[in-house]
Coordinates of C-alpha atoms in Angstrom, one line a residue:
M198 CA -0.3 0.0 0.2
K199 CA 1.4 3.5 -1.5
I200 CA -0.1 7.0 -0.6
T201 CA 1.1 8.9 -3.5
S202 CA -1.4 12.5 -2.5
G203 CA -2.6 14.0 0.7
L204 CA -1.1 12.5 3.4
F205 CA 3.1 12.2 4.0
E206 CA 4.9 12.9 6.8
H207 CA 5.8 15.6 8.5
M208 CA 2.7 17.6 6.8
V209 CA 0.1 19.5 8.0
L210 CA -3.0 18.9 7.0
Q211 CA -6.1 21.7 6.7
R212 CA -8.5 22.2 8.7
D213 CA -11.7 23.2 8.1
G214 CA -14.6 25.2 8.8
R215 CA -14.9 22.9 12.3
D216 CA -11.5 22.9 12.9
V217 CA -11.1 18.9 11.7
S218 CA -9.7 18.4 8.6
S219 CA -11.4 16.9 5.8
G220 CA -8.5 16.2 3.0
A221 CA -8.8 13.5 0.7
I222 CA -5.9 10.8 0.0
M223 CA -5.1 8.7 -2.5
G224 CA -2.7 6.0 -3.5
E225 CA -1.9 2.9 -5.3
A226 CA -2.9 -1.3 -3.4
T227 CA -2.8 -4.9 -4.4
G228 CA -6.1 -5.5 -2.8
N229 CA -9.6 -4.2 -2.4
G230 CA -11.8 -3.3 -0.8
A231 CA -12.6 -0.8 2.8
V232 CA -10.0 1.5 3.5
V233 CA -9.4 2.1 7.4
A234 CA -8.4 4.6 9.4
R235 CA -6.8 4.2 13.2
V236 CA -5.6 8.0 13.7
R237 CA -3.4 8.2 17.3
R238 CA -1.5 11.2 19.3
E239 CA 1.0 9.9 21.6
A240 CA -0.3 5.8 22.4
K241 CA -4.0 6.9 22.7
V242 CA -6.7 6.2 19.6
L243 CA -8.2 9.0 18.7
A244 CA -12.1 9.1 19.9
G245 CA -14.3 7.2 17.4
F246 CA -10.7 6.7 15.1
A247 CA -9.5 3.2 16.3
A248 CA -10.6 1.8 13.0
K249 CA -12.8 3.7 10.9
K250 CA -13.6 3.8 7.6
I251 CA -12.7 6.5 5.1
G252 CA -13.0 4.9 1.4
M253 CA -12.3 2.7 -1.2
A254 CA -9.3 0.4 -2.3
K255 CA -9.8 -0.7 -5.9
A256 CA -8.3 -2.2 -9.5
G257 CA -4.9 -1.4 -8.0
K258 CA -5.7 2.5 -6.5
F259 CA -7.4 3.2 -3.4
T260 CA -9.7 6.4 -3.0
A261 CA -10.1 8.1 0.7
K262 CA -10.8 11.1 3.1
L263 CA -9.7 11.6 6.4
A264 CA -12.5 13.4 8.5
G265 CA -13.3 14.7 11.2
V266 CA -9.4 15.1 13.1
P267 CA -8.9 18.1 15.0
V268 CA -7.2 21.0 15.1
G269 CA -2.8 19.9 16.4
G270 CA -1.6 16.7 16.6
P271 CA 1.1 15.5 16.1
Y272 CA -1.1 12.3 14.9
T273 CA 0.4 8.9 14.1
I274 CA -2.1 8.1 11.2
E275 CA -1.9 4.0 10.2
L276 CA -3.9 3.4 7.0
S277 CA -4.6 -0.2 5.8
I278 CA -6.9 -2.4 3.2
A279 CA -7.7 -5.3 5.3
G280 CA -6.6 -8.4 3.8
G281 CA -9.2 -10.6 1.3
K282 CA -10.1 -14.5 1.4
G283 CA -6.2 -16.2 0.9
S284 CA -4.4 -12.5 0.4
A285 CA -2.3 -10.6 3.3
A286 CA -3.8 -7.3 4.9
E287 CA -2.1 -4.1 3.7
R288 CA -1.5 -0.8 5.8
V289 CA 0.7 2.7 5.9
T290 CA 2.0 4.8 8.4
V291 CA 3.0 8.4 8.7
G292 CA 4.0 9.8 11.0
D293 CA 4.3 14.1 12.8
V294 CA 0.9 15.0 10.5
L295 CA 0.0 18.4 12.4
V296 CA -3.8 19.4 11.0
G297 CA -4.1 23.8 10.9
D298 CA -3.7 26.0 8.1
V299 CA -1.7 25.6 4.4
W300 CA -0.9 28.8 2.7
V301 CA 0.4 29.1 -0.1
L302 CA 3.5 31.3 -1.1
G303 CA 3.9 32.4 -4.6
G304 CA 5.9 34.6 -7.6
Q305 CA 9.7 35.5 -7.9
S306 CA 12.8 35.8 -6.1
N307 CA 11.6 38.0 -3.1
M308 CA 8.8 35.5 -1.7
Q309 CA 10.9 32.8 -3.7
G310 CA 13.6 34.7 -0.4
Y311 CA 17.5 36.1 -1.6
G312 CA 18.2 37.6 2.1
L313 CA 21.1 36.6 3.7
L314 CA 20.4 33.1 5.6
A315 CA 22.7 33.8 8.7
T316 CA 19.0 36.9 10.1
R317 CA 17.0 34.0 8.6
A318 CA 14.7 32.8 11.4
K319 CA 15.1 29.8 13.5
G320 CA 12.1 27.1 12.7
Q321 CA 9.4 25.8 15.4
G322 CA 8.0 22.4 15.4
T323 CA 4.8 23.6 14.3
T324 CA 5.1 26.4 10.8
R325 CA 5.8 23.5 8.9
A326 CA 7.6 24.2 4.1
F327 CA 6.9 21.4 1.9
Y328 CA 10.2 21.8 0.2
M329 CA 10.5 21.9 -3.6
N330 CA 11.7 18.5 -3.9
D331 CA 8.3 17.6 -2.0
V332 CA 9.7 17.0 1.3
W333 CA 7.8 17.9 4.6
G334 CA 10.3 19.2 7.2
V335 CA 10.2 22.0 10.1
A336 CA 9.8 25.6 8.2
E337 CA 13.3 26.9 7.9
D338 CA 15.1 29.0 5.1
P339 CA 15.6 28.8 2.5
I340 CA 12.1 26.5 1.5
H341 CA 12.1 26.8 -2.1
N342 CA 14.9 24.9 -1.5
M343 CA 15.1 25.7 -6.1
W344 CA 18.2 22.6 -6.4
A345 CA 16.2 20.2 -6.0
C346 CA 13.0 20.6 -6.9
I347 CA 10.8 18.3 -8.7
D348 CA 9.3 20.1 -11.1
E349 CA 11.1 20.6 -14.4
V350 CA 9.4 23.9 -15.5
H351 CA 11.4 25.2 -13.2
V352 CA 14.8 24.5 -14.6
K353 CA 13.8 25.5 -17.7
L354 CA 13.1 28.5 -15.9
G355 CA 16.4 29.0 -15.0
V356 CA 17.5 27.2 -11.7
V357 CA 20.7 24.5 -11.7
R358 CA 21.0 21.6 -9.5
G359 CA 24.0 21.2 -8.0
P360 CA 25.1 22.9 -4.2
A361 CA 22.1 24.1 -1.9
N362 CA 22.4 28.1 -1.4
T363 CA 24.4 28.1 1.8
V364 CA 24.7 32.4 1.9
A365 CA 20.8 33.1 0.3
G366 CA 17.8 32.0 0.7
T367 CA 15.9 34.1 3.6
G368 CA 11.7 34.7 2.2
P369 CA 8.8 35.8 4.1
G370 CA 7.0 32.7 4.8
V371 CA 8.2 31.4 7.4
A372 CA 8.3 34.5 10.2
F373 CA 4.3 33.8 7.9
G374 CA 4.0 31.6 9.8
Q375 CA 5.0 31.3 12.5
E376 CA 3.5 34.2 12.9
M377 CA 0.6 32.7 12.4
Q378 CA 0.7 29.9 14.3
R379 CA 1.0 32.8 17.5
L380 CA -1.9 35.3 16.1
T381 CA -3.9 31.4 16.0
G382 CA -2.7 28.9 18.2
V383 CA -3.0 26.2 14.8
P384 CA -0.2 24.8 13.1
Q385 CA 0.7 26.0 9.7
G386 CA 2.3 25.0 6.3
L387 CA 4.6 26.6 3.7
L388 CA 3.8 25.4 -0.2
A389 CA 6.5 27.0 -1.5
C390 CA 6.2 27.6 -5.3
A391 CA 7.8 31.5 -5.7
H392 CA 10.5 31.3 -8.4
G393 CA 12.7 34.1 -8.8
G394 CA 12.5 37.3 -12.1
T395 CA 9.4 35.2 -13.2
T396 CA 5.8 37.7 -14.5
M397 CA 2.5 37.5 -14.6
E398 CA 3.2 35.9 -18.1
Q399 CA 4.9 33.5 -17.0
W400 CA 2.4 33.2 -14.0
D401 CA -0.4 32.6 -17.0
P402 CA -3.2 30.0 -15.6
A403 CA -4.2 29.1 -18.4
K404 CA -0.3 27.3 -19.2
K405 CA -1.3 24.7 -16.8
V406 CA -2.6 22.6 -19.2
E407 CA 1.3 21.9 -19.0
G408 CA 1.6 20.8 -16.0
G409 CA 4.8 21.1 -13.4
S410 CA 7.0 20.6 -17.2
G411 CA 5.9 23.9 -17.9
S412 CA 4.0 25.9 -16.2
L413 CA 4.5 27.6 -12.8
Y414 CA 0.5 28.2 -12.3
G415 CA 1.0 24.4 -13.4
A416 CA 3.0 23.8 -10.8
M417 CA 1.8 25.2 -7.8
L418 CA -1.5 23.9 -9.2
R419 CA 0.3 20.1 -8.5
R420 CA 1.5 20.6 -5.6
F421 CA -1.7 21.4 -4.2
E422 CA -3.6 18.7 -5.6
K423 CA -0.5 15.8 -4.2
N424 CA -1.5 17.6 -0.3
G425 CA -5.0 17.0 0.1
G426 CA -6.6 19.5 -2.2
A427 CA -7.3 22.4 -0.1
V428 CA -5.3 25.9 1.5
A429 CA -6.2 29.3 4.6
G430 CA -4.9 31.1 1.4
V431 CA -2.5 32.8 -0.7
L432 CA 0.4 34.8 -0.1
W433 CA 2.1 36.6 -3.0
Y434 CA 5.5 38.1 -4.1
Q435 CA 5.5 40.2 -7.3
G436 CA 5.1 42.3 -9.7
E437 CA 9.0 44.0 -10.6
S438 CA 9.5 41.8 -13.6
D439 CA 6.4 43.5 -14.7
T440 CA 7.5 46.7 -14.7
G441 CA 8.0 47.1 -18.8
A442 CA 5.3 49.6 -20.1
E443 CA 3.2 47.4 -21.6
S444 CA 3.2 44.6 -19.4
A445 CA 1.9 46.9 -16.7
E446 CA -1.3 48.5 -18.7
K447 CA -1.9 44.4 -18.9
Y448 CA -1.1 44.9 -14.5
T449 CA -4.5 44.7 -12.7
E450 CA -5.9 42.7 -16.2
R451 CA -3.4 39.2 -15.3
M452 CA -3.5 40.2 -11.2
Q453 CA -7.8 39.9 -10.9
G454 CA -7.5 37.1 -14.0
L455 CA -4.4 35.3 -11.9
V456 CA -6.6 35.6 -8.1
G457 CA -9.8 34.5 -10.1
S458 CA -8.2 31.7 -11.9
M459 CA -6.1 30.9 -8.4
R460 CA -9.9 30.8 -6.5
K461 CA -11.5 28.6 -8.5
D462 CA -9.2 25.7 -9.6
L463 CA -8.2 25.6 -5.2
G464 CA -11.8 25.5 -4.1
N465 CA -12.9 28.8 -2.5
A466 CA -14.4 31.3 -4.0
K467 CA -13.9 33.6 -0.2
L468 CA -9.8 32.4 -0.6
P469 CA -7.6 35.2 1.1
F470 CA -5.0 36.7 -0.9
A471 CA -2.0 38.6 0.4
L472 CA 0.2 40.8 -2.1
V473 CA 2.8 41.8 -1.2
Q474 CA 3.0 46.0 -2.8
I475 CA 7.5 45.9 -4.4
S476 CA 9.3 48.1 -2.7
R477 CA 12.6 49.1 -4.0
V478 CA 15.6 48.5 -6.9
T479 CA 18.2 50.5 -7.2
G480 CA 21.1 50.7 -10.2
W481 CA 18.3 50.2 -12.9
G482 CA 18.1 53.6 -13.9
E483 CA 14.8 55.7 -13.1
N484 CA 11.4 53.5 -14.6
P485 CA 8.3 55.5 -13.8
M486 CA 6.8 52.0 -14.3
W487 CA 8.2 50.4 -10.7
N488 CA 5.6 53.4 -9.4
V489 CA 2.5 52.7 -11.8
I490 CA 2.8 48.0 -10.9
R491 CA 2.6 49.9 -6.9
E492 CA -0.6 52.2 -7.7
K493 CA -1.7 49.5 -9.4
Q494 CA -1.0 46.9 -6.6
R495 CA -2.2 49.6 -4.4
T496 CA -5.5 49.1 -5.3
L497 CA -6.7 46.2 -6.2
G498 CA -8.0 45.6 -3.5
E499 CA -11.5 47.2 -4.6
T500 CA -12.0 45.6 -7.5
V501 CA -10.7 41.9 -6.4
P502 CA -12.4 41.2 -2.7
H503 CA -10.8 40.0 0.3
V504 CA -8.0 41.0 -1.4
V505 CA -4.6 42.2 1.2
V506 CA -1.9 44.6 0.6
V507 CA 1.2 44.7 2.9
P508 CA 3.1 47.8 1.9
A509 CA 7.1 47.0 2.2
M510 CA 8.4 50.7 0.5
D511 CA 10.0 50.9 4.6
L512 CA 12.3 47.1 4.6
T513 CA 16.5 47.2 4.1
M514 CA 17.5 45.4 1.3
D515 CA 20.8 43.0 1.1
D516 CA 21.3 43.2 -2.6
L517 CA 19.6 46.2 -5.7
I518 CA 16.4 44.7 -5.4
H519 CA 16.1 41.8 -2.2
I520 CA 14.7 43.2 1.2
S521 CA 17.2 41.6 4.0
G522 CA 17.0 38.8 5.6
H523 CA 16.2 40.8 8.6
D524 CA 13.4 42.7 7.4
Q525 CA 11.8 39.7 5.4
N526 CA 10.4 38.2 9.1
R527 CA 9.4 41.5 9.7
L528 CA 7.1 41.6 6.4
G529 CA 6.7 37.6 7.4
R530 CA 4.7 39.2 10.7
R531 CA 3.2 42.3 9.0
M532 CA 1.2 39.6 6.2
A533 CA 0.9 37.4 8.9
E534 CA -1.6 41.0 10.3
A535 CA -2.5 41.1 7.2
V536 CA -4.4 37.7 7.3
H537 CA -5.7 37.7 10.8
T538 CA -7.6 40.7 10.0
E539 CA -8.8 39.8 7.2
R540 CA -9.6 36.8 8.3
R541 CA -11.8 38.3 11.9
G542 CA -8.9 37.4 13.8
K543 CA -8.8 36.9 17.8
R544 CA -7.5 40.6 18.3
A545 CA -6.8 41.4 15.0
L546 CA -5.3 45.0 14.4
P547 CA -7.4 47.4 11.8
P548 CA -6.8 46.8 8.3
P549 CA -3.1 47.8 6.8
M550 CA -3.1 51.5 6.4
E551 CA -5.4 53.2 3.5
V552 CA -5.2 57.0 2.2
E553 CA -7.9 58.7 3.8
R554 CA -7.9 62.3 2.1
I555 CA -5.2 64.9 0.8
E556 CA -6.0 68.1 1.2
V557 CA -3.9 71.9 1.6
I558 CA -4.4 73.5 4.3
R559 CA -3.9 77.2 4.7
N560 CA -0.5 77.5 7.5
A561 CA -2.4 80.3 9.9
V562 CA 1.3 81.5 10.3
R563 CA 2.9 82.2 6.9
G564 CA 0.4 81.3 4.4
Y565 CA 1.9 78.5 2.1
G566 CA -0.3 76.4 2.3
E567 CA 0.4 72.5 4.2
V568 CA -0.5 69.2 2.6
H569 CA -2.2 67.1 5.5
V570 CA -2.2 63.8 3.8
K571 CA -5.0 61.9 6.3
F572 CA -4.6 58.3 6.9
R573 CA -7.5 55.2 8.0
N574 CA -6.6 52.7 10.9
V575 CA -3.2 54.0 12.2
V576 CA -2.2 51.5 15.2
G577 CA -1.1 53.8 17.3
A578 CA 0.2 57.4 15.3
L579 CA 2.3 57.5 12.5
Q580 CA 6.0 57.1 14.1
A581 CA 9.7 57.2 12.1
D582 CA 11.7 55.9 15.1
G583 CA 12.9 58.8 15.8
L584 CA 14.3 60.6 12.5
R585 CA 13.2 62.6 10.2
A586 CA 10.1 61.5 7.6
N587 CA 10.8 60.6 4.8
G588 CA 9.3 59.5 1.5
F589 CA 6.5 62.1 0.8
S590 CA 6.9 65.0 -1.9
V591 CA 4.4 67.2 -3.6
V592 CA 5.3 67.3 -7.6
G593 CA 5.0 70.2 -8.8
M594 CA 3.6 70.9 -12.9
D595 CA 7.7 71.5 -13.1
G596 CA 8.0 67.7 -11.9
Y597 CA 9.8 69.1 -9.1
N598 CA 9.2 68.3 -5.6
K599 CA 7.7 71.3 -3.2
A600 CA 7.8 69.6 0.2
Y601 CA 10.7 70.9 2.2
V602 CA 9.9 68.4 5.3
T603 CA 7.5 65.9 6.4
E604 CA 5.6 66.3 10.1
L605 CA 3.5 63.5 11.7
R606 CA 0.7 64.2 14.2
G607 CA -1.2 61.4 14.8
E608 CA -2.8 59.9 11.5
T609 CA -1.6 62.7 9.4
A610 CA 1.3 63.7 7.6
V611 CA 1.8 67.1 7.3
L612 CA 3.9 68.6 4.7
H613 CA 5.2 71.8 4.4
T614 CA 5.6 73.5 1.2
S615 CA 6.0 77.5 0.7
L616 CA 3.5 77.1 -1.9
S617 CA -0.1 78.7 -1.7
P618 CA -3.0 77.1 -1.3
A619 CA -4.0 77.4 -4.8
E620 CA -1.1 76.4 -6.1
G621 CA 0.1 72.8 -3.8
E622 CA -3.5 72.3 -5.1
T623 CA -2.2 72.0 -8.0
C624 CA 0.3 69.5 -7.6
R625 CA 0.0 65.7 -7.3
V626 CA 1.5 63.9 -4.0
F627 CA 3.0 60.3 -3.4
Y628 CA 4.6 58.4 -0.9
G629 CA 8.1 56.7 -2.5
A630 CA 8.3 58.4 -5.6
G631 CA 10.7 57.2 -8.4
N632 CA 12.7 53.6 -7.8
D633 CA 14.0 53.9 -4.8
A634 CA 12.9 56.7 -2.2
F635 CA 13.8 56.2 0.5
C636 CA 10.6 56.0 3.5
N637 CA 10.5 55.3 7.1
V638 CA 7.4 56.3 8.6
T639 CA 5.1 53.7 9.7
D640 CA 2.7 53.3 12.5
G641 CA 2.4 51.6 16.8
A642 CA 2.2 47.9 15.2
D643 CA 5.5 48.7 12.6
R644 CA 3.0 48.4 9.5
S645 CA 5.0 50.6 6.9
V646 CA 2.2 53.3 5.3
P647 CA 1.8 52.2 1.3
A648 CA 3.7 53.4 -1.9
F649 CA 0.2 55.5 -3.8
G650 CA 1.0 57.9 -6.2
P651 CA 0.9 60.3 -7.9
L652 CA -2.5 61.1 -6.4
R653 CA -4.6 64.6 -6.3
F654 CA -6.1 66.0 -3.9
N655 CA -9.9 65.2 -2.5
S656 CA -10.6 68.6 -0.6
G657 CA -14.7 68.2 -1.5
R658 CA -14.7 70.7 -5.0
V659 CA -15.1 70.0 -7.3
L660 CA -11.7 72.2 -9.3
T661 CA -9.8 72.3 -13.0
G662 CA -6.5 72.7 -12.8
F663 CA -4.7 75.8 -13.4
A664 CA -3.9 76.8 -17.2
S665 CA -0.5 75.5 -18.9
T666 CA -1.0 77.8 -22.1
V667 CA -2.2 81.9 -22.6
E668 CA -1.5 84.4 -25.3
V669 CA -0.4 87.2 -23.8
S670 CA -0.2 90.2 -26.4
E671 CA 2.4 93.2 -26.6
L672 CA 3.0 95.0 -24.3
Q673 CA 0.5 98.6 -24.5
A674 CA 0.2 102.0 -23.4
S675 CA -0.9 102.2 -19.9
A676 CA -5.0 102.5 -19.2
G677 CA -4.1 103.9 -15.4
K678 CA -6.6 101.9 -12.4
L679 CA -8.2 100.6 -16.0
E680 CA -12.1 102.2 -15.9
G681 CA -12.1 103.9 -19.2
L682 CA -10.9 100.4 -20.7
G683 CA -13.7 98.4 -22.7
Y684 CA -13.7 95.1 -24.5
P685 CA -11.5 95.2 -27.5
A686 CA -13.9 94.3 -30.7
E687 CA -10.4 94.1 -32.8
Q688 CA -7.8 91.9 -31.0
G689 CA -6.3 91.8 -33.8
G690 CA -3.2 94.8 -33.7
L691 CA -2.7 93.4 -30.7
G692 CA 0.5 91.3 -31.1
F693 CA -1.2 87.9 -29.0
A694 CA 1.3 84.8 -29.0
R695 CA 1.3 81.5 -27.3
R696 CA 3.2 80.1 -24.2
K697 CA 3.1 78.0 -21.9
V698 CA 2.7 78.6 -17.9
V699 CA 5.0 78.4 -15.2
D700 CA 4.1 76.7 -11.9
C701 CA 0.5 78.0 -12.6
F702 CA 0.8 80.8 -12.7
A703 CA 0.7 83.4 -15.9
H704 CA 3.2 85.5 -16.1
V705 CA 4.9 88.1 -18.7
H706 CA 7.6 89.2 -15.3
E707 CA 10.4 89.8 -17.2
E708 CA 8.8 92.4 -19.9
L709 CA 7.3 94.4 -17.2
A710 CA 10.4 94.1 -15.2
K711 CA 12.4 96.6 -18.1
R712 CA 9.3 99.1 -18.7
A713 CA 9.7 100.2 -15.1
P714 CA 8.8 102.2 -13.8
E715 CA 6.6 102.4 -16.3
D716 CA 2.9 101.4 -16.1
V717 CA 1.6 99.8 -19.2
L718 CA -1.0 97.3 -20.8
V719 CA -0.8 94.0 -21.0
W720 CA -3.9 91.1 -22.1
F721 CA -4.7 87.7 -21.2
R722 CA -6.4 85.3 -23.0
F723 CA -8.2 81.9 -22.3
R724 CA -9.7 79.7 -24.3
V725 CA -12.3 76.5 -22.8
E726 CA -14.7 74.0 -24.3
C727 CA -17.9 73.1 -21.8
A728 CA -19.3 69.7 -23.3
E729 CA -22.8 71.0 -20.8
A730 CA -23.9 73.9 -18.5
M731 CA -22.4 74.9 -15.5
E732 CA -22.6 76.9 -13.2
L733 CA -19.2 78.1 -12.1
A734 CA -16.9 80.4 -10.0
V735 CA -13.9 81.3 -11.1
L736 CA -11.2 81.5 -8.8
L737 CA -9.5 84.7 -9.7
G738 CA -6.1 86.5 -8.3
Y739 CA -3.7 88.9 -9.5
D740 CA -1.4 91.8 -8.7
G741 CA -2.5 94.8 -10.6
P742 CA -5.7 96.5 -11.4
V743 CA -7.2 94.0 -14.1
K744 CA -10.6 94.2 -15.6
V745 CA -12.0 90.5 -16.9
F746 CA -14.0 89.3 -20.0
I747 CA -16.1 86.6 -20.3
D748 CA -17.8 86.2 -24.0
G749 CA -16.3 90.0 -23.9
R750 CA -19.5 90.4 -20.8
E751 CA -17.1 92.0 -18.1
V752 CA -18.0 90.9 -15.1
L753 CA -14.9 91.9 -12.8
H754 CA -13.0 95.5 -12.5
D755 CA -10.6 96.0 -9.3
A756 CA -8.5 99.0 -9.5
N757 CA -6.5 98.8 -6.8
G758 CA -4.8 94.4 -7.2
V759 CA -1.3 95.0 -5.7
N760 CA 1.3 92.2 -5.8
P761 CA 1.4 89.9 -4.8
A762 CA -0.5 87.9 -6.6
I763 CA -2.1 85.5 -4.0
A764 CA -4.5 82.1 -6.3
D765 CA -8.3 82.1 -5.8
S766 CA -8.7 85.6 -3.7
Q767 CA -11.0 86.3 -6.2
K768 CA -15.1 84.6 -7.3
V769 CA -16.9 85.4 -10.3
V770 CA -20.0 83.4 -10.8
W771 CA -20.5 82.4 -14.0
S772 CA -23.3 80.6 -15.9
A773 CA -21.7 79.3 -18.7
R774 CA -23.5 77.5 -21.8
A775 CA -22.1 74.6 -23.7
G776 CA -19.3 75.1 -26.2
G777 CA -16.6 77.5 -26.2
H778 CA -15.7 79.9 -24.7
E779 CA -13.1 83.4 -24.3
I780 CA -11.5 84.9 -21.0
L781 CA -10.1 88.3 -21.3
A782 CA -8.1 89.3 -18.8
A783 CA -6.0 92.7 -19.4
L784 CA -3.7 93.2 -16.3
G785 CA -2.1 96.8 -15.3
S786 CA 2.1 96.8 -14.2
N787 CA 1.1 98.8 -11.3
D788 CA 5.0 100.7 -12.5
G789 CA 6.3 97.7 -12.6
R790 CA 5.1 95.7 -10.1
A791 CA 2.3 93.8 -11.2
W792 CA 3.5 90.3 -12.7
G793 CA 0.4 87.8 -13.9
V794 CA -2.9 86.1 -13.0
F795 CA -4.1 83.7 -11.9
L796 CA -6.4 81.7 -13.8
R797 CA -9.2 77.9 -12.8
F798 CA -12.8 77.6 -12.3
E799 CA -14.7 75.6 -9.6
R800 CA -18.3 73.5 -10.5
L801 CA -20.9 74.5 -7.9
D802 CA -24.2 72.7 -9.6
V803 CA -22.8 69.3 -8.8
N804 CA -24.3 67.7 -5.9
K805 CA -21.5 66.7 -3.4
V806 CA -19.4 63.5 -5.1
S807 CA -20.0 60.1 -4.0
K808 CA -17.3 57.8 -2.3
Q809 CA -16.7 56.3 -5.7
E810 CA -16.1 59.2 -7.7
S811 CA -14.7 60.6 -4.4
K812 CA -11.7 58.3 -5.1
K813 CA -11.6 58.4 -8.9
I814 CA -11.6 61.9 -8.3
L815 CA -8.1 62.0 -5.9
K816 CA -6.7 59.1 -8.5
E817 CA -7.5 61.0 -11.7
G818 CA -8.7 64.5 -10.6
A819 CA -12.6 65.7 -11.2
G820 CA -12.6 65.7 -15.0
K821 CA -13.0 62.5 -14.9
A822 CA -16.0 62.4 -12.2
V823 CA -18.5 65.3 -13.2
A824 CA -17.6 67.6 -16.7
M825 CA -15.0 70.4 -16.1
P826 CA -14.0 73.7 -18.6
V827 CA -11.4 72.1 -20.5
W828 CA -7.9 75.0 -21.9
V829 CA -8.1 75.0 -24.7
E830 CA -4.6 74.4 -25.6

């Protein structure tokens, strides 16, 4: 009698919802008849398992289901088939079997483990691993002993069978299992299935027909089925190899497909899926797709339920791309805490931290814009281990960071800038911008802030950005305080020329300064398109006498405008019809002290946006959630 799947020495059997085993066992036998199980814990026979019928043998094969063995162990399990007339009884005995939770470990090298082994977690008896050579044992890195792998796909992807790696091999799995055992009190099993450097395309579930000889997904399924066909969930760390432009574009779709296929093939529509958000890389050159992948990972749970995303941006490295062995242990514990929360375990922490709100608040003393990034699910308070908080940036239209210091206030990171509040709202906010950002902000439970960005502001107002181009006239003769200035019906002689707007402020400072202290006049012409009729606030800022016309009609005259220009300091309500519009602003140079104008719009006739629309505005801008005026470039 020989067992081929479902029951092995030192293994962990997956428990069911009643905290007992229910795994399938298959094997070979020469006789026919009932398969009987006898289960002992130490020397004592388990109640109901003195000689429990669990299956049948026929035609050289047997199938059985070992149901009802309680969580815990270790157990010694004897399977037997009573000999028929003229034949001897057959039996096989398997020892040191536990019942608890089993986890699939998938992805690429940071899950496989490349941290230095000198800092690996020491093995503990009730956390086990199914190593790459199809042998169960106490889990101790490297549990991905690739050099001894059974599945040929790993060899085809570059693994060389040979001596063991004695230097590197620490991943998050062992620490995860040990922390889950501490949190739940039940044994833990790990199915090592990852492979370094692999892409989402190489993990394509459609390739499972190739089995373990040609498919990573097929190899994972083979190992799953060999161990009884039941697991508690999936741990996943992958994405670095999908930071090319084409693969990054397809990442979310591929992840949705992977999670859906795993849940179908592993037999649980709500199977927990813990995803690590990719960390850093150095020495590869700047690649914006790293931020794209992180953002897609951060938001995956919005479209796929029961996915938890575990940040890793603050963790230290043992080489250019691999998390250190020491911090792989931290990551494993973070993953365990996140999964325990997802499963609504006892005394669980809140879910991983999420961005709740980003807004610009005017500093009461200096008047500049403070960017407040508020998080939900913070344990205790945000902290940086006594160091200066790093990782946040406020990126302007010119691509430069405008934040000079980050202050942590409870659940909020306050990013100090020298921008006006209105200018600040045109920027985009990041945590972990770039391939190799130094990030060090955690909460009181040693959980990292998630990398994010670029995100916009969600102040509750529905705003356009400032114009990126403007038409500027040649300098004209002074019109004083502009009292008698009318709309120029003939504009051909004004010498309008298009120019880029720098830092949101349409200005001609250099030209006006050259004419100082002479007083002159300059016109700024903006054009917008409205897809529908809308009620708008025209938000202006200026530093000299100004007169504004919309579609030829005067809407504002301020004879006393003075330097400095403050964005959004003046508001004009405008009922805009659908179609194209012209906004024409005349600015007196104020004897050479004026520079230019700020201009943007706020939509007033929309109800308070929904939570879903708010998330969309935060990520994509107001124009994606509701119709807004569009600048004509």
